[in-house]
Tab-separated table of C-alpha atoms in Angstrom:
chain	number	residue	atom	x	y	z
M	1	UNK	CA	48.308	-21.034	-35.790
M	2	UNK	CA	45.721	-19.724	-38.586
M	3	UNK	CA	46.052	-16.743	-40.063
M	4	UNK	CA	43.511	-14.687	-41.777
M	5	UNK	CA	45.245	-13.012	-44.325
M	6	UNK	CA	44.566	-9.049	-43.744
M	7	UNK	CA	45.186	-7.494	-47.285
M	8	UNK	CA	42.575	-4.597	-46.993
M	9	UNK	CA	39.165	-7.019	-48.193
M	10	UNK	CA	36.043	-6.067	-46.447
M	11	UNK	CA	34.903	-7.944	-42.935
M	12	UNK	CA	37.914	-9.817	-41.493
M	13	UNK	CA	36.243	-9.748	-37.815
M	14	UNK	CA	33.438	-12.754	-38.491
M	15	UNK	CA	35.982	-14.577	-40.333
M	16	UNK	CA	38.008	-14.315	-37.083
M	17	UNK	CA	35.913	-14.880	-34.778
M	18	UNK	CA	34.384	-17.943	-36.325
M	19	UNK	CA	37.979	-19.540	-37.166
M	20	UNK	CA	38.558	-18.752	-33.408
M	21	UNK	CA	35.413	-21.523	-32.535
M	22	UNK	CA	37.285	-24.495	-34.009
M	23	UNK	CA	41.231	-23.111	-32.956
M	24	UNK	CA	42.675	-21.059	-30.124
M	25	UNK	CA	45.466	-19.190	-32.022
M	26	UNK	CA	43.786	-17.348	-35.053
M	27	UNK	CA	45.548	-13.932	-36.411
M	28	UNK	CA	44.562	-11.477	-38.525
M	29	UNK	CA	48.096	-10.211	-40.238
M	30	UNK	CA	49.857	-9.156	-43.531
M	31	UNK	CA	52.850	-9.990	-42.021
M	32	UNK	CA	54.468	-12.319	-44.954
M	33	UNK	CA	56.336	-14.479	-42.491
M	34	UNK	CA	53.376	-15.155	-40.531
M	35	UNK	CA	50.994	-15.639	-43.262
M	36	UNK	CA	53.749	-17.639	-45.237
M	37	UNK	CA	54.403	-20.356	-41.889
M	38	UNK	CA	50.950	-20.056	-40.034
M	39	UNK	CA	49.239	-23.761	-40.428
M	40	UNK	CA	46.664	-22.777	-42.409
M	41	UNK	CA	46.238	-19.693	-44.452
M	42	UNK	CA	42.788	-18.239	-44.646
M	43	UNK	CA	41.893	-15.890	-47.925
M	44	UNK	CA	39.093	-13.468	-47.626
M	45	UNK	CA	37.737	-11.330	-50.118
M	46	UNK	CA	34.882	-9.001	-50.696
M	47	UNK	CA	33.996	-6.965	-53.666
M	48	UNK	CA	35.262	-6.864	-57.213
M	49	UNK	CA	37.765	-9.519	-58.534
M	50	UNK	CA	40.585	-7.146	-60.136
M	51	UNK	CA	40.631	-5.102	-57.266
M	52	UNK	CA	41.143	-7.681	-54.447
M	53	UNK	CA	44.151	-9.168	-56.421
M	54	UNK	CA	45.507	-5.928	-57.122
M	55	UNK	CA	45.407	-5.682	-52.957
M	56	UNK	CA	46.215	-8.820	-52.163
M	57	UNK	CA	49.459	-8.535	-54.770
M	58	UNK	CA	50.373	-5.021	-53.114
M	59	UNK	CA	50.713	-6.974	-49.877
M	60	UNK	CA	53.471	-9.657	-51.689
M	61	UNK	CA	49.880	-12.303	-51.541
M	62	UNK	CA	51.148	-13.647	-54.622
M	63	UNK	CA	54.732	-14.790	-53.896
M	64	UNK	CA	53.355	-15.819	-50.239
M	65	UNK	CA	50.105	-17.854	-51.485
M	66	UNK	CA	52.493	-19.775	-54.260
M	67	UNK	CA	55.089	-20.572	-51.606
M	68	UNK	CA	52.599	-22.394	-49.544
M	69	UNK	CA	51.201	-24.398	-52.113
M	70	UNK	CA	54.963	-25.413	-53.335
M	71	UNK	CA	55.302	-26.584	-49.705
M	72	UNK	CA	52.237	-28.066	-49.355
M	73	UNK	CA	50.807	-25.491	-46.726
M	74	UNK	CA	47.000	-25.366	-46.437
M	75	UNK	CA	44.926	-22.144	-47.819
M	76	UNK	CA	41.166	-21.514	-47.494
M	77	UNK	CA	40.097	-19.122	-49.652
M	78	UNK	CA	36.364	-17.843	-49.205
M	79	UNK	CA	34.163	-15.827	-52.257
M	80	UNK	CA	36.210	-13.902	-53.881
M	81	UNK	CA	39.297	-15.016	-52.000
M	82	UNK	CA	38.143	-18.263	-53.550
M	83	UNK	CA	37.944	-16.888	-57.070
M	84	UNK	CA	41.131	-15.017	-57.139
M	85	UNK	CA	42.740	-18.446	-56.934
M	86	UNK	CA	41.726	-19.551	-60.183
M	87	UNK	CA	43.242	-18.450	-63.628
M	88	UNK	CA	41.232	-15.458	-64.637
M	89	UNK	CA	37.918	-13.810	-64.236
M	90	UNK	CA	35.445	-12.056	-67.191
M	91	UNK	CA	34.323	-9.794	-63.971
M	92	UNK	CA	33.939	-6.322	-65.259
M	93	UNK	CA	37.370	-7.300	-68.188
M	94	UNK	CA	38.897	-9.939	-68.784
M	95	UNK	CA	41.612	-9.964	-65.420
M	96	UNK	CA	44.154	-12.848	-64.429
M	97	UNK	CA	43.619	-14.589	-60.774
M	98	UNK	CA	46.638	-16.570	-58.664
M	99	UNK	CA	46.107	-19.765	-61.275
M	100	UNK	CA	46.267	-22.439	-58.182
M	101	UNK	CA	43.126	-24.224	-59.218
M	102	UNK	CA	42.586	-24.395	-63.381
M	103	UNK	CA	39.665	-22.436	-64.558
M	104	UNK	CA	37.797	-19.445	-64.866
M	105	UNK	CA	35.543	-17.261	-63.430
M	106	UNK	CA	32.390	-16.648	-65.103
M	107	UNK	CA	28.872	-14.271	-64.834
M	108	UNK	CA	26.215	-17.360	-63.492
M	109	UNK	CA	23.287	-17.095	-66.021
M	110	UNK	CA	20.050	-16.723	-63.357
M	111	UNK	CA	17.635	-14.412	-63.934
M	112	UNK	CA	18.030	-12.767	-60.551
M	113	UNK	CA	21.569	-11.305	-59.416
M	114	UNK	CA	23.290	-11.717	-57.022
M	115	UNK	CA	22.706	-14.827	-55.884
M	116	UNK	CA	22.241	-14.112	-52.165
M	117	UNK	CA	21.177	-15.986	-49.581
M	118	UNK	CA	20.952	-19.794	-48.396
M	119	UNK	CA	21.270	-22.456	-50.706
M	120	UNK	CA	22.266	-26.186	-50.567
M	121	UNK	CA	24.650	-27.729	-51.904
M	122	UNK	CA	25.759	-30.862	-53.387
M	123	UNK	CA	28.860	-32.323	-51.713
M	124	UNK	CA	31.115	-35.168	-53.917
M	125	UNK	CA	31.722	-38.340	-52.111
M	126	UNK	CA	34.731	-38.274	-50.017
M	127	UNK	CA	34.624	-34.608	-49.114
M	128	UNK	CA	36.358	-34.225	-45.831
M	129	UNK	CA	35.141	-30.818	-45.939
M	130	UNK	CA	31.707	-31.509	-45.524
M	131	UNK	CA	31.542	-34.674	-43.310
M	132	UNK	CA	28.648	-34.052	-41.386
M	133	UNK	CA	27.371	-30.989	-43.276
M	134	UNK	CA	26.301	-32.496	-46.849
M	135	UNK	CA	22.752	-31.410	-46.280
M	136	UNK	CA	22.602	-28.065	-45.299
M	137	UNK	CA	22.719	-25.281	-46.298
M	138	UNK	CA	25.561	-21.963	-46.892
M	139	UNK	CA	25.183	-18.358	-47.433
M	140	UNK	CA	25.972	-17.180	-50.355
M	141	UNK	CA	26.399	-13.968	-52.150
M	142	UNK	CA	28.100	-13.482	-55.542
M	143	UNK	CA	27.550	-12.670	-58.713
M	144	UNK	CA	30.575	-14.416	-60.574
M	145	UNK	CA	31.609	-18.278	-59.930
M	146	UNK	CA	33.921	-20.695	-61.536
M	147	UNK	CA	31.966	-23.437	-63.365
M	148	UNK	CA	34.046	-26.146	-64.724
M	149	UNK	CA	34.710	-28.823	-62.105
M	150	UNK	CA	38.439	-29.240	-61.220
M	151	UNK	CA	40.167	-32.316	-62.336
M	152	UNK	CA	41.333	-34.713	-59.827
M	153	UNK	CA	39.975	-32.469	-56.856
M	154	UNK	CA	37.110	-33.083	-54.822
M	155	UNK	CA	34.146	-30.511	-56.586
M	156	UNK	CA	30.943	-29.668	-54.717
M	157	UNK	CA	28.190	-28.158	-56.413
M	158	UNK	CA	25.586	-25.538	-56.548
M	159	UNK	CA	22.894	-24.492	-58.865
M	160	UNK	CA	21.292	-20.783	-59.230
M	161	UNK	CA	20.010	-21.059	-63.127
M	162	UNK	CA	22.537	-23.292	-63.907
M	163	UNK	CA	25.315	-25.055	-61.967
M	164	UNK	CA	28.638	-23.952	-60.659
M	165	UNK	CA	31.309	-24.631	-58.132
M	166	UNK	CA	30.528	-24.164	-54.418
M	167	UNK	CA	33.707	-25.745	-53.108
M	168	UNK	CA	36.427	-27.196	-54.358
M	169	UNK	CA	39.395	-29.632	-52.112
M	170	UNK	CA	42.462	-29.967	-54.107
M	171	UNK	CA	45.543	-31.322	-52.411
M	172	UNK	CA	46.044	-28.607	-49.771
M	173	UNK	CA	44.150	-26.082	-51.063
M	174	UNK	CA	40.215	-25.922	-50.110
M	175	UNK	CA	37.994	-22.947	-51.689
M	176	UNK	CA	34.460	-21.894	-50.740
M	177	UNK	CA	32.192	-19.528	-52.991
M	178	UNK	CA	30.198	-19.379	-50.112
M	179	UNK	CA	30.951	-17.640	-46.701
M	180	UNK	CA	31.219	-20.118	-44.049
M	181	UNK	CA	31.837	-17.470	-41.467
M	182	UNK	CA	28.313	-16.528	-42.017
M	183	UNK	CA	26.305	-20.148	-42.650
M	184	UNK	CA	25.461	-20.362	-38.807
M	185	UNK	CA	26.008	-23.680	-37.228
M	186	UNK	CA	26.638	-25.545	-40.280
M	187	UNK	CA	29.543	-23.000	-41.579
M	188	UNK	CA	31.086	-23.388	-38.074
M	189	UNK	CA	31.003	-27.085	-38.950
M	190	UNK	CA	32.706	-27.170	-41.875
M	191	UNK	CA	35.445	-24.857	-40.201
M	192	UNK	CA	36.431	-27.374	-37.505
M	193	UNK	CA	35.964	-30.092	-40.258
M	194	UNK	CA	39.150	-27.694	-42.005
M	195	UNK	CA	40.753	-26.990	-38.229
M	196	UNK	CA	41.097	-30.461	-38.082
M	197	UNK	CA	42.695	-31.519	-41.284
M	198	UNK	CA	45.784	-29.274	-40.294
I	1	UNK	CA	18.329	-27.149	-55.294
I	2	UNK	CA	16.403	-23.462	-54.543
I	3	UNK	CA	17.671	-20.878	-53.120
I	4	UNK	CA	15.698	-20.119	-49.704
I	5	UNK	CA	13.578	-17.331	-48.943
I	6	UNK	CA	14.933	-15.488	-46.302
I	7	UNK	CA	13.138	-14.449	-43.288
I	8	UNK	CA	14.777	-11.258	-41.519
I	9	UNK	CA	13.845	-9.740	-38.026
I	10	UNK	CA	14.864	-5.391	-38.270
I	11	UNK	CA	16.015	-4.641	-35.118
I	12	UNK	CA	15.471	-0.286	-34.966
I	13	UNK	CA	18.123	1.177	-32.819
I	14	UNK	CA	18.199	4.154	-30.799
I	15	UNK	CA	20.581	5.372	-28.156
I	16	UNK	CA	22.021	1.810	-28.058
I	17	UNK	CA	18.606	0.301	-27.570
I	18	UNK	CA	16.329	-1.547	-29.553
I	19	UNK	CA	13.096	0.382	-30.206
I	20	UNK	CA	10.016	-0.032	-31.944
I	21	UNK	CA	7.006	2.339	-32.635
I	22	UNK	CA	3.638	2.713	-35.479
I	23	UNK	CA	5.038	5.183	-38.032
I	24	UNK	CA	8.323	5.526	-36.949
I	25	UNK	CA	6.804	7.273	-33.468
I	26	UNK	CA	5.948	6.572	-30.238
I	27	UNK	CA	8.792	4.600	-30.051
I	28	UNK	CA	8.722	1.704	-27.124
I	29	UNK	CA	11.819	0.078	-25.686
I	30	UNK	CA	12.266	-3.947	-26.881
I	31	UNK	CA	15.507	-4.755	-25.844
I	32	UNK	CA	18.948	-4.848	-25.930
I	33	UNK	CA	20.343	-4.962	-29.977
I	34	UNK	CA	23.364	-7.810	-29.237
I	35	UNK	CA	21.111	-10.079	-27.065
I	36	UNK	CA	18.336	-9.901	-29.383
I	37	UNK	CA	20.551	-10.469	-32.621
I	38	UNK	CA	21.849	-13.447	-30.429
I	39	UNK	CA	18.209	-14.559	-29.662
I	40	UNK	CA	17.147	-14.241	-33.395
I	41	UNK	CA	20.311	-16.255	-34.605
I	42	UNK	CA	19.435	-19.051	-31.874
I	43	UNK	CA	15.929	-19.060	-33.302
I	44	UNK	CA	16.851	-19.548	-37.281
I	45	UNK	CA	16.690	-15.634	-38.461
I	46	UNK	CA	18.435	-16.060	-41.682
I	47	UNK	CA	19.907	-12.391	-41.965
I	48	UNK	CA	19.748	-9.605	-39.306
I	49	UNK	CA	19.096	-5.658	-39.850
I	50	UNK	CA	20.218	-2.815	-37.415
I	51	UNK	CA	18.970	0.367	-38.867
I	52	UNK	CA	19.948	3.252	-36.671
I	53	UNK	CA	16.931	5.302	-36.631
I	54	UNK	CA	18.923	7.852	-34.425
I	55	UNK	CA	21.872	7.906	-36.622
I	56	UNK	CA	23.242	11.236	-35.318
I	57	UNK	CA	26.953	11.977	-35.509
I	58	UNK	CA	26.934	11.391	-31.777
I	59	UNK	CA	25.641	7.993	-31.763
I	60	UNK	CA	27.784	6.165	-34.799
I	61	UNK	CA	30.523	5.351	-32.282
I	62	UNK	CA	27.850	3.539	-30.156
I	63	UNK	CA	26.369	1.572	-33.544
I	64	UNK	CA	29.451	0.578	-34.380
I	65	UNK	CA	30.012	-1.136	-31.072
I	66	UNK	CA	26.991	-3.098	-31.026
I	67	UNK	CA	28.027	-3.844	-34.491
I	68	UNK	CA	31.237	-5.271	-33.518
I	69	UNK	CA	30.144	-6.849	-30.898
I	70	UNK	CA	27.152	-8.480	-32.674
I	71	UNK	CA	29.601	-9.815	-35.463
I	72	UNK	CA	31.330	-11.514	-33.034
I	73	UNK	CA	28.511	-13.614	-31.666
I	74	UNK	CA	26.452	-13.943	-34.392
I	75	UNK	CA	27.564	-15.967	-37.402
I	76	UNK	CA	24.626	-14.736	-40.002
I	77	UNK	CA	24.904	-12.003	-42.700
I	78	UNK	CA	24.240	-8.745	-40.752
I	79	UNK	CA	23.209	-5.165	-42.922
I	80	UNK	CA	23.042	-1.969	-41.133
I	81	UNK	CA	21.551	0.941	-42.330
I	82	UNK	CA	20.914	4.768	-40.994
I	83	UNK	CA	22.721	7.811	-41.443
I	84	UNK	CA	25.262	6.459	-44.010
I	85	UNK	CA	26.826	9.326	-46.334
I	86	UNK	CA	30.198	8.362	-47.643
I	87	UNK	CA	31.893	5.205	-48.830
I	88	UNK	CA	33.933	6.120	-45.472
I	89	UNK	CA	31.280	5.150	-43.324
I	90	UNK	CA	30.559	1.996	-45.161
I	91	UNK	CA	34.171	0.929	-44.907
I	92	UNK	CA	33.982	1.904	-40.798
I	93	UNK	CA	30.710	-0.440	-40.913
I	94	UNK	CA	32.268	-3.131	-42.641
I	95	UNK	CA	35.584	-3.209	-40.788
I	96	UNK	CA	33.554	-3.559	-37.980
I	97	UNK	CA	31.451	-6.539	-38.918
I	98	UNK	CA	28.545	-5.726	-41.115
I	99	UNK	CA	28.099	-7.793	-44.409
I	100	UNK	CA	25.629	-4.902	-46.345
I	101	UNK	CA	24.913	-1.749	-45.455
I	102	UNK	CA	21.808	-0.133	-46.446
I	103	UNK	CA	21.057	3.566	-47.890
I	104	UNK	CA	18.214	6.282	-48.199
I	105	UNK	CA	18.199	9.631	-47.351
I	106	UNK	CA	21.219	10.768	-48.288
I	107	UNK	CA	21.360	8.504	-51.967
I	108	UNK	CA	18.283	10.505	-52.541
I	109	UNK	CA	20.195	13.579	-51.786
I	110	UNK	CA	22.621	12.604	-53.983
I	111	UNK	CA	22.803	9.209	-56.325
I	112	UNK	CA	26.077	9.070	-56.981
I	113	UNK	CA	26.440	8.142	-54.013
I	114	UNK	CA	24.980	4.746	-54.867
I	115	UNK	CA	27.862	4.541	-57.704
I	116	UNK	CA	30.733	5.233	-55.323
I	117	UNK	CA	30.050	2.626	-52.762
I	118	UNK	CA	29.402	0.085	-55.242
I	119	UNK	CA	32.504	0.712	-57.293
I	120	UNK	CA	34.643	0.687	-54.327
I	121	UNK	CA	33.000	-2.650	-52.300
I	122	UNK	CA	30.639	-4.335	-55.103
I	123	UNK	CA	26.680	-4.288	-55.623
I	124	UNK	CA	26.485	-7.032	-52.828
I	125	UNK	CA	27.108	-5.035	-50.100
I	126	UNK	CA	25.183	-2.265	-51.207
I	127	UNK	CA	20.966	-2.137	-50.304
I	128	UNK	CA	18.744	0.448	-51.583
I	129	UNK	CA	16.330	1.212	-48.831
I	130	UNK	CA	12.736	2.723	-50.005
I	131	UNK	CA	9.952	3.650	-48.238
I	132	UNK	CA	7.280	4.285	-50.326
I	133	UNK	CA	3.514	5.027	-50.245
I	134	UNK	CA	0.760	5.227	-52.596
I	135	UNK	CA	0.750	8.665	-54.638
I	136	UNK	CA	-0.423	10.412	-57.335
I	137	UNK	CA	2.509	9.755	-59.236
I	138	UNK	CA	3.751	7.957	-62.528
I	139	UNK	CA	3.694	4.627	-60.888
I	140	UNK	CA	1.008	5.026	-58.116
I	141	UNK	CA	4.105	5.120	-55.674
I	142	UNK	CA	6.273	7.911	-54.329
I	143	UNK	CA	9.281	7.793	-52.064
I	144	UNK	CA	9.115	9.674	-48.744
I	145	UNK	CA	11.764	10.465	-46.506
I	146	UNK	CA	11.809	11.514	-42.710
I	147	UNK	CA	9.941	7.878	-41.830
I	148	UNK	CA	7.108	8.834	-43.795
I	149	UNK	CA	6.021	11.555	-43.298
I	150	UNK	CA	7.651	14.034	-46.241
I	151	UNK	CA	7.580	13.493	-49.687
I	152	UNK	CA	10.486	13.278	-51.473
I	153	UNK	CA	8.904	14.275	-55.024
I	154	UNK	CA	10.364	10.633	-56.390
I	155	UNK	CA	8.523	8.450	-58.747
I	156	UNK	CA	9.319	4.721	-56.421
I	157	UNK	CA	9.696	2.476	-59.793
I	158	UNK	CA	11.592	4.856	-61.338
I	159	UNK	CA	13.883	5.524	-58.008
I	160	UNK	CA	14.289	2.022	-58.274
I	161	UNK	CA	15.426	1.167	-61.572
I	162	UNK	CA	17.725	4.299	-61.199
I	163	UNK	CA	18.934	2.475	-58.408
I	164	UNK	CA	19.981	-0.630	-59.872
I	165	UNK	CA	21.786	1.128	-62.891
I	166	UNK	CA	23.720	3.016	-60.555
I	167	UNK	CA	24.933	0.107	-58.558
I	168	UNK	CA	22.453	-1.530	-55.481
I	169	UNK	CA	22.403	-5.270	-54.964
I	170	UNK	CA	19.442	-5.670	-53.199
I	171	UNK	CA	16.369	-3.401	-52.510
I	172	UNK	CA	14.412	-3.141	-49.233
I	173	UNK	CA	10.949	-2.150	-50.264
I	174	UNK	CA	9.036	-0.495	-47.277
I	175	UNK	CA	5.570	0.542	-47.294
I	176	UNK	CA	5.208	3.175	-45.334
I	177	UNK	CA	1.231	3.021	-45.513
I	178	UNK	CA	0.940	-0.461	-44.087
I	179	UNK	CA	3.698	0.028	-41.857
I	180	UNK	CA	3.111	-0.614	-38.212
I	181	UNK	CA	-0.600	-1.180	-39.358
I	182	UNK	CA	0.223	-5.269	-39.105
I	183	UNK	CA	-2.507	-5.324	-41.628
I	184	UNK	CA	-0.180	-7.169	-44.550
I	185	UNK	CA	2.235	-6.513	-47.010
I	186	UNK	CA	1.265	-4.305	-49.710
I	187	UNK	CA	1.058	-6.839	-52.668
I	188	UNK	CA	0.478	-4.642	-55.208
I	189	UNK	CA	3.400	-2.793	-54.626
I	190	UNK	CA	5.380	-5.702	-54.439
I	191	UNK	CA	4.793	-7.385	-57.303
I	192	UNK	CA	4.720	-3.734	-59.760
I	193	UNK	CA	8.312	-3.891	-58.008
I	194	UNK	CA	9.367	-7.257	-58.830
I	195	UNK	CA	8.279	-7.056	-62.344
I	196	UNK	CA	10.845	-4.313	-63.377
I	197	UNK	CA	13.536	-5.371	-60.724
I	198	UNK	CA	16.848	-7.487	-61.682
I	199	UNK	CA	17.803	-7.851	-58.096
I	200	UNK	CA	16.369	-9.317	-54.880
I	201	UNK	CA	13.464	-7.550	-53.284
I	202	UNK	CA	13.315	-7.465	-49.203
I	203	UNK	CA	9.130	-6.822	-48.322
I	204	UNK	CA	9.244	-4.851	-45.116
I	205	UNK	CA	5.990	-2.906	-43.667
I	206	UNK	CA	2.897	-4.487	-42.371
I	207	UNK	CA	3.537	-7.816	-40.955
I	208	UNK	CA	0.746	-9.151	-38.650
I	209	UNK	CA	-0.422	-12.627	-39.497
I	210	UNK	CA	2.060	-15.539	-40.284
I	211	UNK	CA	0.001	-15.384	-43.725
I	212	UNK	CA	1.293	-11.918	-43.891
I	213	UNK	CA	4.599	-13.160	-44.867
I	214	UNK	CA	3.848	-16.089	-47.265
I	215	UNK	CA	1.508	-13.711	-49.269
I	216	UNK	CA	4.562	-11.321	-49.295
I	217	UNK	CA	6.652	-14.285	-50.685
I	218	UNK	CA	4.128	-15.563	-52.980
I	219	UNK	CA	3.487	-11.759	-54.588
I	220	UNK	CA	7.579	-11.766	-55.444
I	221	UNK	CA	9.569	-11.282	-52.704
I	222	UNK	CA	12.894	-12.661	-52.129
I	223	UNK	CA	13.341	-12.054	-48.564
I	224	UNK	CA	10.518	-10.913	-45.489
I	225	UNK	CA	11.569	-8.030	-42.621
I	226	UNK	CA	9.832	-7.585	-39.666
I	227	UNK	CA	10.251	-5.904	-36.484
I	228	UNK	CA	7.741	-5.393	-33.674
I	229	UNK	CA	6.297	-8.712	-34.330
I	230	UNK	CA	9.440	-10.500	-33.541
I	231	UNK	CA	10.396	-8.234	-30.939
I	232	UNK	CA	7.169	-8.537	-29.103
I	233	UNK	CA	6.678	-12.371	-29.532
I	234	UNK	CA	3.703	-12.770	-31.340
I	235	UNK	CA	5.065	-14.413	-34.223
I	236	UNK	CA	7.972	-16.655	-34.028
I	237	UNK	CA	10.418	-17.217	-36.810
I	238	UNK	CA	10.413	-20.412	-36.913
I	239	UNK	CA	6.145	-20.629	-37.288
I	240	UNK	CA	6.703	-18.006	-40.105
I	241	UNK	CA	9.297	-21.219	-41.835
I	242	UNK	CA	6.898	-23.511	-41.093
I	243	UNK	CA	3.942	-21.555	-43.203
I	244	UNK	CA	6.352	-20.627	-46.108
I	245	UNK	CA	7.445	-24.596	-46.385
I	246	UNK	CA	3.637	-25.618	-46.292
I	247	UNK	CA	3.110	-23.300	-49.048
I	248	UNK	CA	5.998	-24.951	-50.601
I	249	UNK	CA	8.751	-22.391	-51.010
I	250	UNK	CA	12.321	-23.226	-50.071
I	251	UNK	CA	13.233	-22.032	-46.717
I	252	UNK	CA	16.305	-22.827	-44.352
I	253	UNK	CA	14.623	-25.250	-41.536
């Protein structure tokens, strides 16, 4: 079973729906038992940094997200359900994220913000991730991403006036600045390229 | 690496239906919203927009089912716009599927608005929408309201730059002289608003010619709407790619 974990962030419905492509049993739930034993934990997250982690802490996300990676359970966490899982973000002040993945996240320097729309990306060898995907491209639409590549994970890359992390694979725990829910065929793609690593 | 200029088909809904018309009347039936957004998807539309032209109280409960319904079959950003006046209808919108929502009359009415949904969900979900027409004012441009045909006594740059202090992620620029005219983009405007504008500009208004759209792109714009000439089949999304790659901006093929 995946669950989408429902902690009050913006569309959970696409996520849902696209999730339910590559599986049959996809859930949208706070339910901390559920989101804590489901085979793969999906993250959403819409909006402003400090407020989706003060959500997604109301809802016990901390203690649940942390559990999972002590036992090795896979998470997917998408734009700012991606961010939140790195140590701290300069969005609006200085605010402190789950600290899974080392790093912060940081205002991209482009002249134009936010970055939205399509852009490719630039996959690291041996990304399970995006077998089959490496040259297409994702939707994207952020303001704030983590730039410093992760050590010992797999990174992949963007650039928007300067370069900055589109995706990182570390152990069990896969993040995407992008939304793959909403990058067409190719998103759909990379979610049965995740399904499948369960 | 570029980010790609985005090519977006409007779909106007009414009553459920798609509908399209020159100045916002006469309005002509094109279709049904969810099989068209499915069509458009199929076809390589890189964003959809539903704006509810009816957008009575009567008819949200019917735009938020096609909303729903298109979110679950079409896996591309979706904004919807019309008839949006609180942060609580933006949340109903989203919860139901849209990625951005776009506003006009009633930020006009009152700006704050603009502040309040963009505090509570972020700048990215949040487009200003702005028709605007040639005037005798500051700028040469005015904003109307009521599809045109009222003024709203609004300088358009200076609506515009209000609206990015206060909180908009994207604007939709819509000339409401050229359209429905299919006679192009109005360039001018487009690149006065481009110069003074931090975020990405959507031209809408005009499209007739595939040229239409790469002039559009070439003048500033981040992103091209259209309606009736998607609708109606005389240009094809994909032929409007092709012309923008030929000219040699990124697109998504």
């Amino acid at each position: 079973m995946i669950a989408i974990f429902d902690y009050g962030s913006g569309n959970l419905r696409s996520a849902q729906r696209a999730f339910e492509l590559a599986h049959s049993q996809v859930v949208v739930t706070s339910d901390p038992k559920i989101c804590s034993e489901a085979d793969g934990l999906v993250v959403p997250g819409v909006g402003a940094f400090a407020a989706c982690m003060d959500q997604l802490i109301s809802v016990g996300g901390r203690e649940i997200i942390a559990q999972r990676v002590a036992k090795e359970r896979p998470i997917f966490g998408i734009c700012v359900g991606a961010q939140v899982l790195f140590e701290t973000s300069s969005e609006k002040k200085k605010s402190l994220g789950l600290g899974v993945l080392p790093g912060s996240v940081e205002l991209i320097a482009a002249p134009l913000l936010p970055h939205m729309g399509w852009n490719n990306i630039s996959a690291e060898s041996g990304s399970k991730l995006f077998e089959g995907v490496e040259n297409e491209l994702f939707y994207f639409v952020h303001s704030y991403a983590a730039k410093n590549k992760v050590p010992g994970a797999i990174n992949t890359t963007c650039e928007y006036g300067e370069e900055f992390i589109a995706a990182v694979e570390m152990d069990n725990v896969v993040a995407t600045q992008f939304h793959p829910e909403k990058s067409g065929d190719a998103g759909a793609k990379l979610i049965s390229n995740w399904v499948k690593s369960l | 690496m570029t980010l790609a200029k985005r090519v977006i088909p409007c779909l106007d809904v009414a009553g459920g239906r798609v509908v399209k018309g020159v100045n916002f009347k006469d309005l002509v039936d094109a279709g049904d919203p969810v099989e068209l957004a499915k069509k458009y998807g199929a076809e390589g539309a890189d964003e959809l927009t539903f704006l509810d032209i009816s957008a009575s109280v009567e008819e949200r409960a019917t735009t938020l089912e096609i909303v729903r319904k298109t979110a679950e079959q079409v896996f591309i950003p979706l904004t919807v716009g019309g008839g949006i006046r609180s942060a609580e209808n933006v949340n109903e919108l989203l919860r139901a599927g849209a990625d951005k929502v776009s506003i006009n009359t009633a930020a006009l009415a009152r700006p704050q608005l603009i502040n309040e949904i963009s505090d509570r969900f972020g700048n990215q979900v949040l487009v200003l929408s702005v028709d605007a027409r040639r005037a005798d004012t500051k700028s040469g441009f005015e904003v109307t309201t009521h599809g045109g045909r009222e003024s709203a006594g609004v300088d358009a740059l200076a609506w515009i730059e209000e609206g990015i202090s206060r909180g908009v992620g994207e604007i939709l620029l819509n000339s409401m002289d050229a359209d429905g005219t299919k006679a192009g983009f109005d360039l001018e405007m487009l690149r006065r608003v481009r110069d003074i504008c931090s975020v990405p500009v959507i031209a809408s208004g005009g499209a007739g010619r595939t040229s239409d759209f790469t002039e559009a792109v070439a003048a500033g714009a981040d992103a091209v709407l259209a309606a009736s000439v998607f609708h109606f089949g005389e240009i094809k999304i994909s032929q409007v790619k092709k012309e923008l790659a030929k000219a040699g901006f990124p697109i998504r093929p």
